[in-house]
Amino acid sequence: MAGTSEAFAGIGKIRFEGPSSKNMLAFRHYDADALVEGKPMRDHLRFAVSYWHTFRGTGSDPFGPGTMIRPWETESDPLKAALARVDVAFEFLDKLGCDFYCFHDRDVAPDGKTLAESNKSLDAVADRLEQHQKQSGKRLLWGTANLFSNPRYVHGAATSPNVETFAYAAAQVKKALEVTHRLGGAGYVFWGGREGYQCLWNTDMKREVDHLATFMHMAVEYAREIGFTGQFYFEPKPREPMKHQYDFDSATCINFLRAYGLEKHVKMNIETNHATLAGHEMQHELEYAGMQGFLGSIDANTGDTLVGWDTDQFPTNVYLTTQIMHSILKYGGLAPGGVNFDAKVRRESFEPVDLFHAHIGGMDAFAHGLKIAAAMRADGALQKLLDERYASWSGPLGKRIESGSESLASLEKEMLAKGEAAACKSGRQELFENLINTYL
Ligand code: XLS
Ligand code: NI
Ligand code: NI
């Protein structure tokens, strides 16, 4: 490949060294080919690096400019810089031992003066991505389009009051789908961007949400035309940048998909920090999507309980990853989705090696959580407690109600005869919580 010198000189391939290793540039838990529930860890987890945070994140925040030291960013021509960055990205994926990546169109290639110019740049970068994928076996977990940075998207994209903004966004998604398809992407994500509102007085909510559905139908239809069979995902986020985003949480998104006839085509891509912004636990979002048959993929990160915005931190909390992996195993796994690190190193962690520490920590936390969740399932003690808690539903009356053969009148008869319901049993929350800790 074009890169002559290494971007991450001095850092070799990150290897599994086991829980007792003292080497901080090694995995303690992520052993890609080790089997868990009969399947290699890499296939359970399908880890992906986010191109936007890891290769485009500058560390800027509302109080100051970027801080990241990225010695490879030497090209002033945006397309040349974009091409050089692809080499760096694949060196990173290779050294990290991560199988997938995800991108927005404008992360990988520069925004041009015209749509045609932007498309041309994207094609040139896609050539380079394709070469690297072929050489390395790395794959695209999902692609998406950035429909929120350019000022034309100030009022949203598919939900903009400006019809030509909608049209431009449609053209951008067409191209992003083509590139995702060409690169063998396993999926395509819709995240709302600025699809939402700051003020209801100046917003025709029904018209905007109708337009969002029309837009998604166009994407699903175009995917069919070009033979893209990857999974579509909708990524819930309740607020930020808008005060209300239409893709608020799993329940809201699933209702939207069903109301507009999109439920056969689109699943959820659930992000931890977005769940907490919505006032939910990640486990809630996964369980809700899972029980409805909409669990697709996850954006792995974490928020900070003391900071109220989408801080997109790398996940290191094993209790959290255990909850996540338990739900994922319960609902049959993520494939063709995966675990995408939609996470950024802190502004204060500005050296290239911090990118490794961040991803190693996240991958290890998930691998650890996977092993714990599998142990819990193998042992069956949690399931036994749950079965006991719902035991009355397995009796004759419960079975009749669950199968739909009872009515209000028949139940009234039953309770008139009994006079009072059987006494409730303790919920044993503390026992359940203590049991979980025995596996940690
Ligand atoms: C932003 C979202 C974004 C999506 C992809 O908050 O998480 O990164 O994952 O557009
Ligand atoms: Ni995300
Ligand atoms: Ni986010």
CSV table of C-alpha atoms and ligand atoms in Angstrom, one decimal:
chain,number,residue,atom,x,y,z
A,1,MET,CA,0.0,0.0,0.0
A,2,ALA,CA,0.9,3.6,-0.4
A,3,GLY,CA,2.0,4.2,3.2
A,4,THR,CA,5.7,3.7,3.4
A,5,SER,CA,6.3,4.3,7.1
A,6,GLU,CA,4.1,3.1,10.0
A,7,ALA,CA,1.8,5.6,11.7
A,8,PHE,CA,1.9,3.6,14.9
A,9,ALA,CA,5.6,2.8,14.9
A,10,GLY,CA,6.7,1.0,18.0
A,11,ILE,CA,3.3,-0.7,18.5
A,12,GLY,CA,3.0,-4.2,17.4
A,13,LYS,CA,0.1,-6.5,17.0
A,14,ILE,CA,-2.0,-6.6,20.2
A,15,ARG,CA,-2.2,-10.2,21.4
A,16,PHE,CA,-4.2,-12.1,24.0
A,17,GLU,CA,-2.0,-12.7,27.0
A,18,GLY,CA,-4.6,-13.8,29.6
A,19,PRO,CA,-6.0,-12.2,32.8
A,20,SER,CA,-2.6,-12.2,34.6
A,21,SER,CA,-0.7,-10.3,32.0
A,22,LYS,CA,0.8,-7.0,33.1
A,23,ASN,CA,1.3,-5.8,29.6
A,24,MET,CA,-1.2,-2.9,29.0
A,25,LEU,CA,-0.9,-3.3,25.3
A,26,ALA,CA,-2.3,-6.8,25.4
A,27,PHE,CA,-5.8,-8.4,25.8
A,28,ARG,CA,-6.6,-10.1,29.1
A,29,HIS,CA,-10.0,-11.4,28.0
A,30,TYR,CA,-10.5,-10.9,24.3
A,31,ASP,CA,-9.2,-14.1,22.7
A,32,ALA,CA,-10.6,-13.9,19.2
A,33,ASP,CA,-10.8,-17.6,18.4
A,34,ALA,CA,-11.7,-18.9,21.9
A,35,LEU,CA,-15.1,-20.5,21.9
A,36,VAL,CA,-18.0,-19.2,24.1
A,37,GLU,CA,-21.2,-21.1,23.8
A,38,GLY,CA,-19.6,-23.0,20.9
A,39,LYS,CA,-18.8,-19.8,18.9
A,40,PRO,CA,-15.6,-17.9,18.6
A,41,MET,CA,-15.5,-14.6,20.5
A,42,ARG,CA,-14.9,-12.7,17.3
A,43,ASP,CA,-18.2,-13.9,15.9
A,44,HIS,CA,-20.1,-13.0,19.0
A,45,LEU,CA,-18.7,-9.6,19.3
A,46,ARG,CA,-17.9,-8.5,15.7
A,47,PHE,CA,-16.0,-5.4,16.9
A,48,ALA,CA,-15.8,-2.4,14.8
A,49,VAL,CA,-13.8,0.8,14.9
A,50,SER,CA,-15.7,4.1,14.2
A,51,TYR,CA,-13.9,6.0,11.5
A,52,TRP,CA,-15.4,9.3,12.6
A,53,HIS,CA,-14.1,9.3,16.2
A,54,THR,CA,-10.9,7.4,15.8
A,55,PHE,CA,-9.6,8.9,12.6
A,56,ARG,CA,-11.4,12.2,12.4
A,57,GLY,CA,-11.8,13.2,16.0
A,58,THR,CA,-9.8,16.3,16.8
A,59,GLY,CA,-10.6,16.7,20.5
A,60,SER,CA,-12.3,20.0,20.0
A,61,ASP,CA,-15.1,20.9,22.4
A,62,PRO,CA,-17.3,24.0,23.0
A,63,PHE,CA,-14.5,25.6,25.0
A,64,GLY,CA,-11.6,25.1,22.7
A,65,PRO,CA,-10.0,23.6,19.6
A,66,GLY,CA,-8.6,20.2,18.9
A,67,THR,CA,-5.8,18.7,20.9
A,68,MET,CA,-5.1,15.4,19.1
A,69,ILE,CA,-1.5,14.7,18.0
A,70,ARG,CA,-1.8,12.8,14.7
A,71,PRO,CA,1.6,12.9,13.0
A,72,TRP,CA,0.2,11.4,9.8
A,73,GLU,CA,-2.1,14.3,9.1
A,74,THR,CA,0.5,16.2,6.9
A,75,GLU,CA,-1.3,16.5,3.6
A,76,SER,CA,-3.0,19.9,3.0
A,77,ASP,CA,-5.0,18.6,0.0
A,78,PRO,CA,-8.2,17.1,1.5
A,79,LEU,CA,-8.5,14.2,-0.9
A,80,LYS,CA,-4.8,13.2,-0.6
A,81,ALA,CA,-5.2,13.5,3.2
A,82,ALA,CA,-8.3,11.2,3.1
A,83,LEU,CA,-6.4,8.6,1.0
A,84,ALA,CA,-3.4,8.6,3.4
A,85,ARG,CA,-5.7,8.2,6.3
A,86,VAL,CA,-7.2,5.0,4.9
A,87,ASP,CA,-3.7,3.5,5.1
A,88,VAL,CA,-3.5,4.6,8.8
A,89,ALA,CA,-6.9,3.2,9.5
A,90,PHE,CA,-6.1,-0.2,8.2
A,91,GLU,CA,-2.8,-0.3,10.0
A,92,PHE,CA,-4.7,0.4,13.2
A,93,LEU,CA,-7.3,-2.3,12.5
A,94,ASP,CA,-4.6,-4.8,11.7
A,95,LYS,CA,-2.5,-4.1,14.9
A,96,LEU,CA,-5.6,-4.0,17.1
A,97,GLY,CA,-6.9,-7.3,15.6
A,98,CYS,CA,-10.3,-5.7,15.0
A,99,ASP,CA,-12.3,-7.2,12.2
A,100,PHE,CA,-14.7,-4.4,11.2
A,101,TYR,CA,-15.0,-0.6,10.8
A,102,CYS,CA,-17.9,1.8,10.3
A,103,PHE,CA,-18.1,5.1,8.6
A,104,HIS,CA,-20.1,8.1,7.4
A,105,ASP,CA,-19.5,9.2,3.8
A,106,ARG,CA,-18.0,12.5,4.9
A,107,ASP,CA,-15.6,10.9,7.4
A,108,VAL,CA,-13.8,9.0,4.8
A,109,ALA,CA,-13.9,11.5,2.0
A,110,PRO,CA,-14.0,15.3,1.9
A,111,ASP,CA,-17.2,17.3,1.2
A,112,GLY,CA,-16.7,19.0,-2.2
A,113,LYS,CA,-18.0,22.2,-3.7
A,114,THR,CA,-20.7,20.3,-5.6
A,115,LEU,CA,-22.4,17.0,-5.1
A,116,ALA,CA,-20.6,15.6,-8.2
A,117,GLU,CA,-17.2,16.6,-6.7
A,118,SER,CA,-18.1,15.0,-3.3
A,119,ASN,CA,-19.2,11.8,-5.1
A,120,LYS,CA,-16.0,11.7,-7.1
A,121,SER,CA,-13.8,12.0,-4.0
A,122,LEU,CA,-15.9,9.3,-2.3
A,123,ASP,CA,-15.3,6.9,-5.2
A,124,ALA,CA,-11.6,7.5,-5.0
A,125,VAL,CA,-11.5,6.8,-1.3
A,126,ALA,CA,-13.8,3.7,-1.8
A,127,ASP,CA,-11.2,2.4,-4.3
A,128,ARG,CA,-8.6,2.6,-1.6
A,129,LEU,CA,-10.8,1.1,1.1
A,130,GLU,CA,-11.7,-1.8,-1.2
A,131,GLN,CA,-8.0,-2.5,-1.9
A,132,HIS,CA,-7.2,-2.6,1.8
A,133,GLN,CA,-10.3,-4.7,2.6
A,134,LYS,CA,-9.2,-7.3,0.0
A,135,GLN,CA,-5.6,-7.3,1.3
A,136,SER,CA,-6.5,-7.5,5.0
A,137,GLY,CA,-9.8,-9.4,5.1
A,138,LYS,CA,-11.2,-6.5,7.2
A,139,ARG,CA,-14.9,-5.7,6.6
A,140,LEU,CA,-17.4,-2.9,6.7
A,141,LEU,CA,-19.9,-3.5,9.5
A,142,TRP,CA,-22.1,-0.6,8.3
A,143,GLY,CA,-22.0,2.6,6.4
A,144,THR,CA,-24.0,5.7,6.8
A,145,ALA,CA,-24.3,9.3,5.5
A,146,ASN,CA,-23.5,12.5,7.4
A,147,LEU,CA,-26.7,14.4,7.0
A,148,PHE,CA,-26.1,16.9,9.8
A,149,SER,CA,-22.8,18.7,9.6
A,150,ASN,CA,-23.2,20.8,6.4
A,151,PRO,CA,-25.2,24.0,7.0
A,152,ARG,CA,-27.8,22.8,4.4
A,153,TYR,CA,-28.9,20.4,7.2
A,154,VAL,CA,-29.4,23.2,9.7
A,155,HIS,CA,-33.1,22.3,10.1
A,156,GLY,CA,-32.6,18.5,9.6
A,157,ALA,CA,-32.3,16.5,6.4
A,158,ALA,CA,-35.4,14.3,5.6
A,159,THR,CA,-37.4,16.4,8.0
A,160,SER,CA,-36.2,19.8,6.7
A,161,PRO,CA,-38.8,22.4,5.8
A,162,ASN,CA,-36.6,22.9,2.7
A,163,VAL,CA,-37.6,20.4,0.0
A,164,GLU,CA,-34.2,20.7,-1.8
A,165,THR,CA,-32.4,19.8,1.4
A,166,PHE,CA,-34.5,16.6,1.4
A,167,ALA,CA,-33.6,16.0,-2.2
A,168,TYR,CA,-29.9,16.6,-1.6
A,169,ALA,CA,-30.0,14.2,1.4
A,170,ALA,CA,-31.7,11.6,-0.8
A,171,ALA,CA,-28.9,11.9,-3.3
A,172,GLN,CA,-26.3,11.6,-0.6
A,173,VAL,CA,-27.9,8.4,0.8
A,174,LYS,CA,-28.1,6.9,-2.7
A,175,LYS,CA,-24.4,7.3,-3.1
A,176,ALA,CA,-23.6,6.1,0.4
A,177,LEU,CA,-25.7,3.0,-0.2
A,178,GLU,CA,-23.8,2.3,-3.5
A,179,VAL,CA,-20.5,2.6,-1.7
A,180,THR,CA,-21.6,0.5,1.3
A,181,HIS,CA,-22.8,-2.1,-1.2
A,182,ARG,CA,-19.6,-2.0,-3.2
A,183,LEU,CA,-17.6,-2.5,0.0
A,184,GLY,CA,-19.7,-5.5,1.0
A,185,GLY,CA,-21.1,-3.6,4.0
A,186,ALA,CA,-23.1,-5.9,6.3
A,187,GLY,CA,-25.5,-3.0,7.2
A,188,TYR,CA,-26.6,0.6,6.8
A,189,VAL,CA,-27.5,2.9,9.6
A,190,PHE,CA,-29.9,5.8,9.9
A,191,TRP,CA,-29.2,8.0,12.8
A,192,GLY,CA,-31.4,11.1,13.1
A,193,GLY,CA,-28.7,13.7,12.9
A,194,ARG,CA,-30.8,16.8,13.2
A,195,GLU,CA,-34.2,15.1,12.5
A,196,GLY,CA,-36.2,16.6,15.3
A,197,TYR,CA,-37.1,20.1,16.6
A,198,GLN,CA,-36.0,22.9,18.8
A,199,CYS,CA,-39.5,24.5,19.0
A,200,LEU,CA,-42.9,23.1,18.3
A,201,TRP,CA,-44.4,26.4,17.3
A,202,ASN,CA,-42.4,26.5,14.1
A,203,THR,CA,-42.6,22.8,13.4
A,204,ASP,CA,-45.2,20.7,11.5
A,205,MET,CA,-44.3,17.5,13.3
A,206,LYS,CA,-46.7,15.3,11.3
A,207,ARG,CA,-45.3,16.5,8.0
A,208,GLU,CA,-41.7,16.1,9.1
A,209,VAL,CA,-42.2,12.5,10.5
A,210,ASP,CA,-44.1,11.6,7.3
A,211,HIS,CA,-41.2,12.8,5.3
A,212,LEU,CA,-38.7,10.8,7.3
A,213,ALA,CA,-40.7,7.7,6.5
A,214,THR,CA,-40.9,8.5,2.8
A,215,PHE,CA,-37.1,9.0,2.9
A,216,MET,CA,-36.5,5.6,4.5
A,217,HIS,CA,-38.8,3.9,2.1
A,218,MET,CA,-36.8,5.4,-0.8
A,219,ALA,CA,-33.6,4.0,0.8
A,220,VAL,CA,-35.1,0.5,1.3
A,221,GLU,CA,-36.4,0.6,-2.3
A,222,TYR,CA,-33.1,1.7,-3.8
A,223,ALA,CA,-31.2,-1.0,-1.8
A,224,ARG,CA,-33.5,-3.6,-3.4
A,225,GLU,CA,-32.8,-2.1,-6.8
A,226,ILE,CA,-29.0,-2.4,-6.5
A,227,GLY,CA,-29.1,-5.7,-4.8
A,228,PHE,CA,-27.9,-4.5,-1.4
A,229,THR,CA,-29.1,-7.1,1.1
A,230,GLY,CA,-27.4,-5.7,4.2
A,231,GLN,CA,-29.5,-5.0,7.3
A,232,PHE,CA,-30.9,-1.5,7.8
A,233,TYR,CA,-30.7,0.0,11.3
A,234,PHE,CA,-32.4,3.0,13.0
A,235,GLU,CA,-30.3,4.4,15.9
A,236,PRO,CA,-32.3,5.8,18.7
A,237,LYS,CA,-31.2,9.1,20.4
A,238,PRO,CA,-33.6,11.3,22.4
A,239,ARG,CA,-31.9,14.7,22.2
A,240,GLU,CA,-28.7,16.4,21.1
A,241,PRO,CA,-28.3,18.3,18.9
A,242,MET,CA,-32.0,18.9,18.8
A,243,LYS,CA,-34.0,19.3,22.0
A,244,HIS,CA,-36.2,16.5,20.8
A,245,GLN,CA,-35.1,13.9,18.2
A,246,TYR,CA,-37.7,11.8,16.4
A,247,ASP,CA,-35.7,8.6,16.9
A,248,PHE,CA,-36.1,9.1,20.7
A,249,ASP,CA,-35.7,5.5,22.0
A,250,SER,CA,-36.3,1.9,20.9
A,251,ALA,CA,-40.0,2.0,21.7
A,252,THR,CA,-40.5,5.3,19.8
A,253,CYS,CA,-38.5,4.0,16.8
A,254,ILE,CA,-40.3,0.7,16.7
A,255,ASN,CA,-43.6,2.4,16.7
A,256,PHE,CA,-42.5,4.7,13.9
A,257,LEU,CA,-41.3,1.7,11.8
A,258,ARG,CA,-44.5,-0.2,12.3
A,259,ALA,CA,-46.7,2.9,11.8
A,260,TYR,CA,-45.1,3.5,8.4
A,261,GLY,CA,-44.7,-0.1,7.2
A,262,LEU,CA,-40.9,-0.2,7.6
A,263,GLU,CA,-40.8,-3.0,10.3
A,264,LYS,CA,-39.7,-5.7,7.9
A,265,HIS,CA,-36.7,-3.7,6.7
A,266,VAL,CA,-35.2,-1.9,9.7
A,267,LYS,CA,-33.8,-3.0,13.1
A,268,MET,CA,-32.3,-1.1,16.0
A,269,ASN,CA,-28.7,0.0,16.4
A,270,ILE,CA,-28.7,0.8,20.1
A,271,GLU,CA,-26.1,3.1,21.7
A,272,THR,CA,-25.4,3.0,25.5
A,273,ASN,CA,-25.0,6.8,25.9
A,274,HIS,CA,-28.2,7.4,23.9
A,275,ALA,CA,-30.1,5.0,26.2
A,276,THR,CA,-29.0,6.9,29.3
A,277,LEU,CA,-29.8,10.3,27.7
A,278,ALA,CA,-33.4,8.9,27.2
A,279,GLY,CA,-33.5,8.0,30.9
A,280,HIS,CA,-33.2,4.3,30.3
A,281,GLU,CA,-30.6,1.7,31.1
A,282,MET,CA,-28.8,0.2,28.1
A,283,GLN,CA,-30.2,-3.1,29.3
A,284,HIS,CA,-33.8,-1.7,29.0
A,285,GLU,CA,-33.2,-0.6,25.4
A,286,LEU,CA,-31.7,-4.0,24.5
A,287,GLU,CA,-34.5,-6.0,26.2
A,288,TYR,CA,-37.2,-3.8,24.7
A,289,ALA,CA,-35.8,-4.1,21.1
A,290,GLY,CA,-35.0,-7.8,21.7
A,291,MET,CA,-38.5,-8.8,22.9
A,292,GLN,CA,-40.0,-7.1,19.9
A,293,GLY,CA,-37.6,-8.8,17.4
A,294,PHE,CA,-35.8,-5.5,16.5
A,295,LEU,CA,-32.3,-6.0,18.1
A,296,GLY,CA,-29.8,-5.4,15.3
A,297,SER,CA,-26.5,-4.0,16.3
A,298,ILE,CA,-25.0,-1.8,19.1
A,299,ASP,CA,-22.9,1.3,19.4
A,300,ALA,CA,-20.7,0.6,22.4
A,301,ASN,CA,-19.8,3.5,24.6
A,302,THR,CA,-20.8,4.9,27.9
A,303,GLY,CA,-21.8,8.3,29.4
A,304,ASP,CA,-20.7,9.9,32.6
A,305,THR,CA,-23.3,10.0,35.4
A,306,LEU,CA,-22.1,13.5,36.3
A,307,VAL,CA,-22.2,14.9,32.8
A,308,GLY,CA,-25.5,15.3,31.0
A,309,TRP,CA,-24.5,15.0,27.3
A,310,ASP,CA,-23.4,12.3,24.9
A,311,THR,CA,-19.8,12.0,26.1
A,312,ASP,CA,-19.2,8.9,24.0
A,313,GLN,CA,-16.6,7.4,26.3
A,314,PHE,CA,-15.0,4.0,25.9
A,315,PRO,CA,-16.8,1.4,28.0
A,316,THR,CA,-14.8,-0.2,30.8
A,317,ASN,CA,-17.5,-1.1,33.3
A,318,VAL,CA,-17.8,-4.9,33.3
A,319,TYR,CA,-21.1,-4.9,35.1
A,320,LEU,CA,-22.5,-2.9,32.1
A,321,THR,CA,-20.9,-5.1,29.5
A,322,THR,CA,-22.2,-8.2,31.3
A,323,GLN,CA,-25.8,-6.8,31.2
A,324,ILE,CA,-25.3,-6.0,27.5
A,325,MET,CA,-23.9,-9.4,26.6
A,326,HIS,CA,-26.5,-11.2,28.6
A,327,SER,CA,-29.3,-9.6,26.6
A,328,ILE,CA,-27.4,-10.2,23.3
A,329,LEU,CA,-27.0,-13.9,24.0
A,330,LYS,CA,-30.6,-14.1,25.2
A,331,TYR,CA,-31.9,-12.8,21.9
A,332,GLY,CA,-29.6,-15.0,19.7
A,333,GLY,CA,-26.7,-12.7,19.0
A,334,LEU,CA,-26.1,-9.7,16.9
A,335,ALA,CA,-24.9,-10.9,13.5
A,336,PRO,CA,-25.1,-9.4,10.9
A,337,GLY,CA,-24.8,-6.5,13.4
A,338,GLY,CA,-21.9,-6.1,15.8
A,339,VAL,CA,-20.3,-4.1,18.5
A,340,ASN,CA,-19.2,-0.7,17.1
A,341,PHE,CA,-17.1,1.5,19.3
A,342,ASP,CA,-19.0,4.8,18.8
A,343,ALA,CA,-16.6,6.2,21.3
A,344,LYS,CA,-13.8,8.8,21.4
A,345,VAL,CA,-10.7,9.2,23.5
A,346,ARG,CA,-10.9,12.1,25.9
A,347,ARG,CA,-9.6,15.5,24.8
A,348,GLU,CA,-6.9,15.1,27.4
A,349,SER,CA,-5.8,11.7,25.9
A,350,PHE,CA,-4.2,13.2,22.8
A,351,GLU,CA,-1.4,10.7,21.9
A,352,PRO,CA,-1.8,8.0,19.2
A,353,VAL,CA,-1.2,5.2,21.7
A,354,ASP,CA,-4.3,6.3,23.6
A,355,LEU,CA,-6.4,5.1,20.7
A,356,PHE,CA,-5.0,1.6,21.4
A,357,HIS,CA,-5.6,1.8,25.2
A,358,ALA,CA,-9.1,2.9,24.6
A,359,HIS,CA,-10.0,0.1,22.1
A,360,ILE,CA,-8.2,-2.6,24.1
A,361,GLY,CA,-10.1,-1.6,27.2
A,362,GLY,CA,-13.4,-1.6,25.4
A,363,MET,CA,-12.8,-4.9,23.7
A,364,ASP,CA,-11.6,-6.6,26.9
A,365,ALA,CA,-14.6,-5.2,28.9
A,366,PHE,CA,-16.9,-6.8,26.3
A,367,ALA,CA,-15.1,-10.1,26.1
A,368,HIS,CA,-15.1,-10.3,29.9
A,369,GLY,CA,-18.8,-9.4,30.0
A,370,LEU,CA,-19.4,-12.1,27.3
A,371,LYS,CA,-17.7,-14.8,29.4
A,372,ILE,CA,-19.6,-13.8,32.6
A,373,ALA,CA,-22.9,-13.7,30.8
A,374,ALA,CA,-22.3,-17.2,29.2
A,375,ALA,CA,-21.3,-18.5,32.7
A,376,MET,CA,-24.6,-17.2,34.1
A,377,ARG,CA,-26.5,-18.9,31.4
A,378,ALA,CA,-24.7,-22.2,31.7
A,379,ASP,CA,-25.3,-22.3,35.4
A,380,GLY,CA,-29.0,-21.5,35.1
A,381,ALA,CA,-29.4,-20.1,38.6
A,382,LEU,CA,-30.8,-16.8,37.4
A,383,GLN,CA,-33.3,-18.5,35.1
A,384,LYS,CA,-34.3,-20.8,38.0
A,385,LEU,CA,-35.1,-17.8,40.2
A,386,LEU,CA,-37.0,-16.1,37.4
A,387,ASP,CA,-39.0,-19.3,36.7
A,388,GLU,CA,-39.9,-19.5,40.4
A,389,ARG,CA,-41.0,-15.8,40.4
A,390,TYR,CA,-43.4,-16.5,37.6
A,391,ALA,CA,-44.4,-20.0,38.7
A,392,SER,CA,-48.1,-19.2,39.1
A,393,TRP,CA,-48.3,-18.5,35.4
A,394,SER,CA,-47.2,-22.0,34.7
A,395,GLY,CA,-50.3,-23.4,36.6
A,396,PRO,CA,-53.6,-24.2,34.9
A,397,LEU,CA,-55.1,-20.7,35.3
A,398,GLY,CA,-51.9,-18.9,34.0
A,399,LYS,CA,-51.8,-21.3,31.0
A,400,ARG,CA,-55.4,-20.6,30.1
A,401,ILE,CA,-55.0,-16.9,30.3
A,402,GLU,CA,-51.7,-16.9,28.2
A,403,SER,CA,-53.4,-19.1,25.6
A,404,GLY,CA,-56.3,-16.6,25.3
A,405,SER,CA,-59.0,-18.9,26.6
A,406,GLU,CA,-60.1,-16.8,29.5
A,407,SER,CA,-62.3,-13.6,29.7
A,408,LEU,CA,-63.1,-10.9,32.2
A,409,ALA,CA,-66.3,-12.8,33.0
A,410,SER,CA,-64.7,-16.2,33.4
A,411,LEU,CA,-62.0,-14.6,35.7
A,412,GLU,CA,-64.7,-12.9,37.7
A,413,LYS,CA,-66.3,-16.2,38.3
A,414,GLU,CA,-63.0,-17.7,39.4
A,415,MET,CA,-62.3,-14.9,41.8
A,416,LEU,CA,-65.8,-14.8,43.2
A,417,ALA,CA,-65.4,-18.4,44.1
A,418,LYS,CA,-62.0,-17.9,45.7
A,419,GLY,CA,-62.8,-14.6,47.4
A,420,GLU,CA,-59.2,-13.3,47.3
A,421,ALA,CA,-56.1,-13.7,45.2
A,422,ALA,CA,-53.3,-16.0,46.6
A,423,ALA,CA,-50.7,-14.0,48.6
A,424,CYS,CA,-47.9,-12.4,46.6
A,425,LYS,CA,-44.3,-13.7,47.2
A,426,SER,CA,-41.2,-11.6,47.8
A,427,GLY,CA,-39.6,-10.2,44.7
A,428,ARG,CA,-36.1,-10.9,46.2
A,429,GLN,CA,-34.4,-8.1,44.3
A,430,GLU,CA,-31.4,-8.1,46.6
A,431,LEU,CA,-31.0,-11.9,46.2
A,432,PHE,CA,-31.1,-11.5,42.4
A,433,GLU,CA,-28.5,-8.7,42.6
A,434,ASN,CA,-26.3,-10.7,44.9
A,435,LEU,CA,-26.5,-13.7,42.6
A,436,ILE,CA,-25.2,-11.6,39.7
A,437,ASN,CA,-22.2,-10.5,41.8
A,438,THR,CA,-21.2,-14.1,42.4
A,439,TYR,CA,-20.3,-14.4,38.8
A,440,LEU,CA,-18.2,-11.2,38.6
B,1,XLS,C1,-24.3,10.3,17.2
B,1,XLS,C2,-24.5,9.0,16.7
B,1,XLS,C3,-23.7,8.7,15.4
B,1,XLS,C4,-24.2,7.5,14.7
B,1,XLS,C5,-23.9,7.5,13.3
B,1,XLS,O1,-24.6,10.6,18.4
B,1,XLS,O2,-24.1,8.1,17.7
B,1,XLS,O3,-22.3,8.6,15.7
B,1,XLS,O4,-23.8,6.4,15.3
B,1,XLS,O5,-24.4,8.6,12.6
B,2,NI,NI,-23.9,6.1,17.4
B,3,NI,NI,-23.8,9.1,20.2
